[in-house]
Amino acid sequence: MRAEIIGVGTELLLGQIANTNAQWISSRLATLGHSVYHHTVVGDNLKRVTDSFALAETRADLVIVTGGLGPTEDDLTLDAAQLVFDEELVEHEDSMEKIKGYYQRNQKFMSENNRKQARVFESASVFPNLEGMAPGQLVKHDDTLWVFLPGVPREMKYIMDEYVIPYLQNNYHIESQIVSEMMRFIGIGESDLETKLQSFITSQTNPTIAPLASEGEVGLRLTATGESTEKAKEKILTLKTEILAQVGKYYYGSDAITIEEKVRDLLKEKGFKIGSAESFTGGRFLERLIALPGASSVCQGGYTVYTVDMKERVLQIPKFLIKKCGTISHECAEMMALNAQANLNVDVAVSFTGVAGPDASEGHEPGTVFIGLQIGERKPEVHKFHFDGGREQVRVRAVKKAYEMIFHRLKK
Amino acid sequence: MRAEIIGVGTELLLGQIANTNAQWISSRLATLGHSVYHHTVVGDNLKRVTDSFALAETRADLVIVTGGLGPTEDDLTLDAAQLVFDEELVEHEDSMEKIKGYYQRNQKFMSENNRKQARVFESASVFPNLEGMAPGQLVKHDDTLWVFLPGVPREMKYIMDEYVIPYLQNNYHIESQIVSEMMRFIGIGESDLETKLQSFITSQTNPTIAPLASEGEVGLRLTATGESTEKAKEKILTLKTEILAQVGKYYYGSDAITIEEKVRDLLKEKGFKIGSAESFTGGRFLERLIALPGASSVCQGGYTVYTVDMKERVLQIPKFLIKKCGTISHECAEMMALNAQANLNVDVAVSFTGVAGPDASEGHEPGTVFIGLQIGERKPEVHKFHFDGGREQVRVRAVKKAYEMIFHRLKK
């Protein structure tokens, strides 16, 4: 079904909260195979809510409305729907009992406006709200299915999961099943990946391929439909195999995995311990690894050697080397990795030295970065980079790049 | 002006991300006094994007569009706008140079589809995107002002703050002025703060007071309106002074400042250098400080001593102490802070040892944390905490707590 999700509430338009309800409902509908074509947010204004409802009815088979079911004058979702449906609202007995019961139990006075919350359409299927006051309800009008839900996320999710999703599953069986996989790549840019896979992207309709760039990585979402989940999975697998034949060397995993987790897993697999010597990254590389469960089996520890004094005194980088080459140099990054490996007693040592900005340092522009990597007895390697962006981006990108380097070395 | 915010991108309709751009833009427009009447989200479909644009033009004076400016075939925001405006898109020279420059600097191949990102309308005011590729642009069509922005939040926010907001301020003067200040508190809970300020919160209408809790902190947003900015500011100042008389000792600053920045400023003020010895926090404490510009004048460096071996060998915690008390102990945290202060040659040393989880360690439940603090020649202090939440929350909360401790010690 073509679905639209309408959020009613001025607090959304003032930016006091984000419309996370629409996100949550969308992801639920996506797994059921329904296509959400629009999200709309409108304030607590009868004319504008009514207009939005009238528009939704022209373009959607399923409209899910969140918010505007409360007791105050601002809550006018059902009043607007009444104008569109031309159907009576009645008081729902069970819901009214529940509301009264709440006030009795809490020995509070129930003001008359609370009756509003028990209103339902005569023809509605009513969904009890165990998490709050106003019930959810489902109404058919012309060819459109309307669902009204409270705006409080906890209440909305409860009614969706308990009633709405089962209702949709039972009454709107989707013939074709949808399966989707997010393939994750590192070390290749979005447009480069797209160019390499151009023939697939333009020719494929099932599965579809959608590239998605994020910080230092690219994802490729494959989405297939089939008469059964197995059939859809087979289609994904066939395409995935073809894609891996082209760009497999940049692929590190699918769906929820992160590059940090992949590196942790590779280290574990090889029985390697890792440590770091970090300057401008401030320890971020190791911190991102220790953030993961299971870090203790692969992480030893590290040095954050931010100042020249720390590099010389704590990490024993020779004074003459710093004098000759500076701390932002190939030589310093190399010696940092070597000394970290030895002092920390680890198999893999990574080092960072560079300029995060905003100011230049030792004559190097912000974004200039050297990353050193020392694995076992191999020759140490050092790479120089220039990263764009502000201080935070340069640091984030440098750390991501190091994970990329380690991934490519260890997977061999 | 009546404003509408349109988010373009199928990822929003699939529920992969929430439309936080609309929230952020809405809150900015609210402080400028503009009324946002609609948020719309539409997928990467030329017909539906075009329809949404045509509809927005009938009901808004200002339309801000985010997303769909990238290099891929899915990115069709400008193509849809072209259909509505009936105006030519041209290649923007400066933007094109910038994109080429990026590929040259990074020695990468620029595929032809990247040219798409430099397209602007002939009549547009172009806003350079220092954080990414595609520029922002502003176009007037009939009586509607159109702004097109990248969907990446960092890029969108940069262009909004640098160009769009100043443009609106200069060209669309609002009669009554709104001023708002976010007061930030640490070391007091939301409900405790609210109870202490109950009389203000219930009696105030201008300024209004809205409490807002976030991780380990509480904010209080004061919002005042007045005939001039000065008048509104005066009202804020009067109320602020009264609030500070009640709960001033928890207040660390207003608006964009963070507790990390406050601690950096206090360290700078006193001419102190800081360093850390961190176990389960993985270096996060120091990393959050080095993330800030100006860190180099106060940060020396630190140890991430994740394993027992690191604690003993690199930080010289005596074996007998670890044998007797364990690494997760008052004694170990104290010795870590003392040795860090001496070895790193710093005025302030902070230490962390504890259990982030998911598993217990040395017989301590996840969430058990010791934080040590050694300032100058003072007696070292160690506090024990129990933090709720998963591995990540425990680590984040422990680090926040250390900033809180240092803030309260240094501000005296």
Short mmCIF file of C-alpha atoms in Angstrom, two decimals, chain A residues 12-20 22-24 26-27 30 36-43 48 52 55 59 182 189-192 194-195 198 201-202 209-212 215 221 273 279-284 286-297 299-307 309-310 313-314 342-345 357-358 386-393 395 397, chain B residues 11-20 22-24 26-28 30 36-43 48 52 55 59 71-75 102-103 105-106 108-114 130-131 154 212 273 279-297 299-307 309-310 313-314 342-345 357-358 391-392 395:
data_model
loop_
_atom_site.label_atom_id
_atom_site.label_comp_id
_atom_site.label_asym_id
_atom_site.label_seq_id
_atom_site.Cartn_x
_atom_site.Cartn_y
_atom_site.Cartn_z
CA LEU A 12 7.29 19.62 15.92
CA LEU A 13 7.13 22.79 13.83
CA LEU A 14 8.89 24.79 16.55
CA GLY A 15 11.72 22.25 16.46
CA GLN A 16 11.26 21.28 20.11
CA ILE A 17 11.28 17.63 19.13
CA ALA A 18 12.20 15.66 16.01
CA ASN A 19 9.59 13.59 14.25
CA THR A 20 11.03 10.26 15.38
CA ALA A 22 7.55 8.98 11.48
CA GLN A 23 10.95 7.32 11.34
CA TRP A 24 9.88 4.47 13.59
CA SER A 26 8.34 4.04 8.41
CA SER A 27 10.86 1.38 9.29
CA ALA A 30 9.11 -0.98 5.22
CA VAL A 36 5.79 5.23 2.50
CA TYR A 37 5.61 8.07 -0.04
CA HIS A 38 5.16 11.08 2.23
CA HIS A 39 5.74 12.33 5.74
CA THR A 40 3.81 15.45 6.65
CA VAL A 41 4.01 17.55 9.80
CA VAL A 42 1.34 20.12 10.49
CA GLY A 43 0.60 22.29 13.55
CA ARG A 48 -4.29 23.19 8.05
CA SER A 52 -3.45 17.88 5.10
CA LEU A 55 -4.62 15.87 0.52
CA ARG A 59 -2.60 10.13 -2.62
CA MET A 182 23.31 -3.02 3.31
CA GLY A 189 34.46 6.93 -2.81
CA GLU A 190 30.74 6.99 -3.50
CA SER A 191 30.99 8.22 -7.08
CA ASP A 192 33.90 5.90 -7.86
CA GLU A 194 28.92 4.02 -8.56
CA THR A 195 30.98 4.38 -11.73
CA GLN A 198 27.20 1.66 -13.31
CA ILE A 201 22.82 0.30 -11.08
CA THR A 202 21.15 1.35 -14.30
CA ILE A 209 20.77 -0.77 -5.70
CA ALA A 210 21.04 2.46 -3.74
CA PRO A 211 24.43 3.93 -2.75
CA LEU A 212 24.67 5.82 0.54
CA GLU A 215 31.92 9.52 6.89
CA ARG A 221 21.59 -1.04 -0.16
CA LYS A 273 46.96 -7.42 20.46
CA SER A 279 48.93 12.89 19.04
CA PHE A 280 46.20 15.13 17.53
CA THR A 281 43.65 12.26 17.48
CA GLY A 282 43.82 12.41 21.28
CA GLY A 283 43.33 8.68 21.80
CA ARG A 284 40.22 8.47 19.65
CA LEU A 286 41.81 3.26 20.75
CA GLU A 287 38.73 4.73 22.42
CA ARG A 288 36.53 3.64 19.51
CA LEU A 289 37.88 0.09 19.87
CA ILE A 290 37.52 -0.05 23.66
CA ALA A 291 33.94 1.15 23.18
CA LEU A 292 33.15 -2.32 21.76
CA PRO A 293 32.26 -5.37 23.82
CA GLY A 294 35.06 -7.92 23.57
CA ALA A 295 37.72 -5.20 23.32
CA SER A 296 39.67 -6.69 26.22
CA SER A 297 40.77 -9.68 24.17
CA CYS A 299 43.27 -4.11 23.15
CA GLN A 300 46.33 -3.60 25.26
CA GLY A 301 46.42 0.16 25.72
CA GLY A 302 48.07 3.25 24.38
CA TYR A 303 49.73 6.59 24.76
CA THR A 304 48.20 9.95 24.07
CA VAL A 305 51.34 11.97 23.42
CA TYR A 306 49.91 15.36 22.60
CA THR A 307 52.90 17.54 23.41
CA ASP A 309 57.53 16.72 25.83
CA MET A 310 55.25 13.65 25.95
CA ARG A 313 59.92 11.79 27.50
CA VAL A 314 57.12 9.21 27.63
CA ALA A 342 57.88 -2.27 21.69
CA ASN A 343 56.78 -0.44 24.87
CA LEU A 344 53.20 -1.66 24.78
CA ASN A 345 54.27 -5.19 23.84
CA GLY A 357 43.58 22.81 13.13
CA PRO A 358 42.24 25.44 13.31
CA HIS A 386 45.37 15.62 3.63
CA PHE A 387 41.90 15.66 5.14
CA ASP A 388 39.37 18.41 4.49
CA GLY A 389 37.04 19.85 7.10
CA GLY A 390 37.31 21.35 10.54
CA ARG A 391 39.22 20.11 13.56
CA GLU A 392 36.68 17.43 14.44
CA GLN A 393 36.36 16.09 10.87
CA ARG A 395 40.39 13.83 13.62
CA ARG A 397 38.62 11.03 9.23
CA GLU B 11 16.23 7.02 3.33
CA LEU B 12 13.92 9.22 5.39
CA LEU B 13 10.82 7.38 4.15
CA LEU B 14 12.41 4.01 4.85
CA GLY B 15 13.00 5.15 8.42
CA GLN B 16 16.78 4.79 8.16
CA ILE B 17 17.24 8.27 9.62
CA ALA B 18 14.98 10.77 11.39
CA ASN B 19 14.36 14.17 9.85
CA THR B 20 16.48 16.03 12.39
CA ALA B 22 13.67 19.87 9.85
CA GLN B 23 13.82 20.09 13.62
CA TRP B 24 17.04 22.05 13.62
CA SER B 26 12.54 24.94 12.64
CA SER B 27 14.12 25.92 15.92
CA ARG B 28 16.34 28.44 14.12
CA ALA B 30 11.38 30.09 15.47
CA VAL B 36 6.88 27.07 10.11
CA TYR B 37 3.52 25.67 8.97
CA HIS B 38 4.57 22.43 7.29
CA HIS B 39 7.30 19.83 7.21
CA THR B 40 7.21 17.55 4.21
CA VAL B 41 9.34 14.51 3.44
CA VAL B 42 9.35 13.03 -0.02
CA GLY B 43 11.46 10.30 -1.65
CA ARG B 48 6.55 13.38 -6.24
CA SER B 52 5.65 18.70 -3.33
CA LEU B 55 2.26 22.55 -3.46
CA ARG B 59 1.20 27.88 0.72
CA PRO B 71 26.26 13.38 -7.51
CA THR B 72 24.15 10.27 -8.05
CA GLU B 73 21.13 9.65 -10.26
CA ASP B 74 18.93 9.60 -7.17
CA ASP B 75 19.79 13.23 -6.47
CA TYR B 102 39.32 18.02 -3.77
CA TYR B 103 39.95 15.18 -6.20
CA ARG B 105 44.51 17.00 -3.61
CA ASN B 106 43.42 13.49 -2.76
CA LYS B 108 41.52 10.50 -6.81
CA PHE B 109 39.73 10.20 -10.11
CA MET B 110 36.78 12.58 -10.46
CA SER B 111 33.96 10.82 -12.23
CA GLU B 112 31.82 12.94 -14.55
CA ASN B 113 28.67 12.76 -12.39
CA ASN B 114 30.38 15.01 -9.82
CA LEU B 130 33.04 24.67 3.28
CA GLU B 131 32.05 21.34 4.81
CA ARG B 154 26.97 19.36 9.20
CA LEU B 212 15.61 20.08 29.24
CA LYS B 273 48.16 21.24 32.48
CA SER B 279 41.19 2.03 31.87
CA PHE B 280 37.60 1.16 30.77
CA THR B 281 36.98 4.70 29.46
CA GLY B 282 39.62 3.94 26.84
CA GLY B 283 41.01 7.48 26.70
CA ARG B 284 37.63 9.09 26.15
CA PHE B 285 38.16 11.73 28.84
CA LEU B 286 41.26 13.16 27.20
CA GLU B 287 39.95 12.64 23.70
CA ARG B 288 36.93 14.87 24.41
CA LEU B 289 39.31 17.61 25.58
CA ILE B 290 41.73 17.30 22.67
CA ALA B 291 38.71 17.53 20.37
CA LEU B 292 38.49 21.22 21.33
CA PRO B 293 40.43 24.04 19.70
CA GLY B 294 42.96 25.43 22.18
CA ALA B 295 43.49 22.03 23.77
CA SER B 296 47.23 22.26 23.27
CA SER B 297 47.61 24.95 25.93
CA CYS B 299 46.50 19.09 27.56
CA GLN B 300 49.69 17.21 28.06
CA GLY B 301 48.72 13.64 27.26
CA GLY B 302 47.75 10.42 28.91
CA TYR B 303 47.86 6.69 29.26
CA THR B 304 45.20 4.25 28.21
CA VAL B 305 46.02 1.35 30.51
CA TYR B 306 43.37 -1.14 29.60
CA THR B 307 45.06 -4.35 30.74
CA ASP B 309 49.95 -5.58 32.30
CA MET B 310 49.67 -1.97 31.13
CA ARG B 313 54.36 -2.13 33.49
CA VAL B 314 53.57 1.21 31.84
CA ALA B 342 54.12 12.42 38.32
CA ASN B 343 54.93 10.66 35.03
CA LEU B 344 53.04 13.07 32.81
CA ASN B 345 54.32 16.08 34.74
CA GLY B 357 30.19 -4.35 30.97
CA PRO B 358 28.56 -6.33 29.51
CA ARG B 391 28.69 -0.36 28.07
CA GLU B 392 28.61 2.89 26.12
CA ARG B 395 31.70 5.02 29.76
#
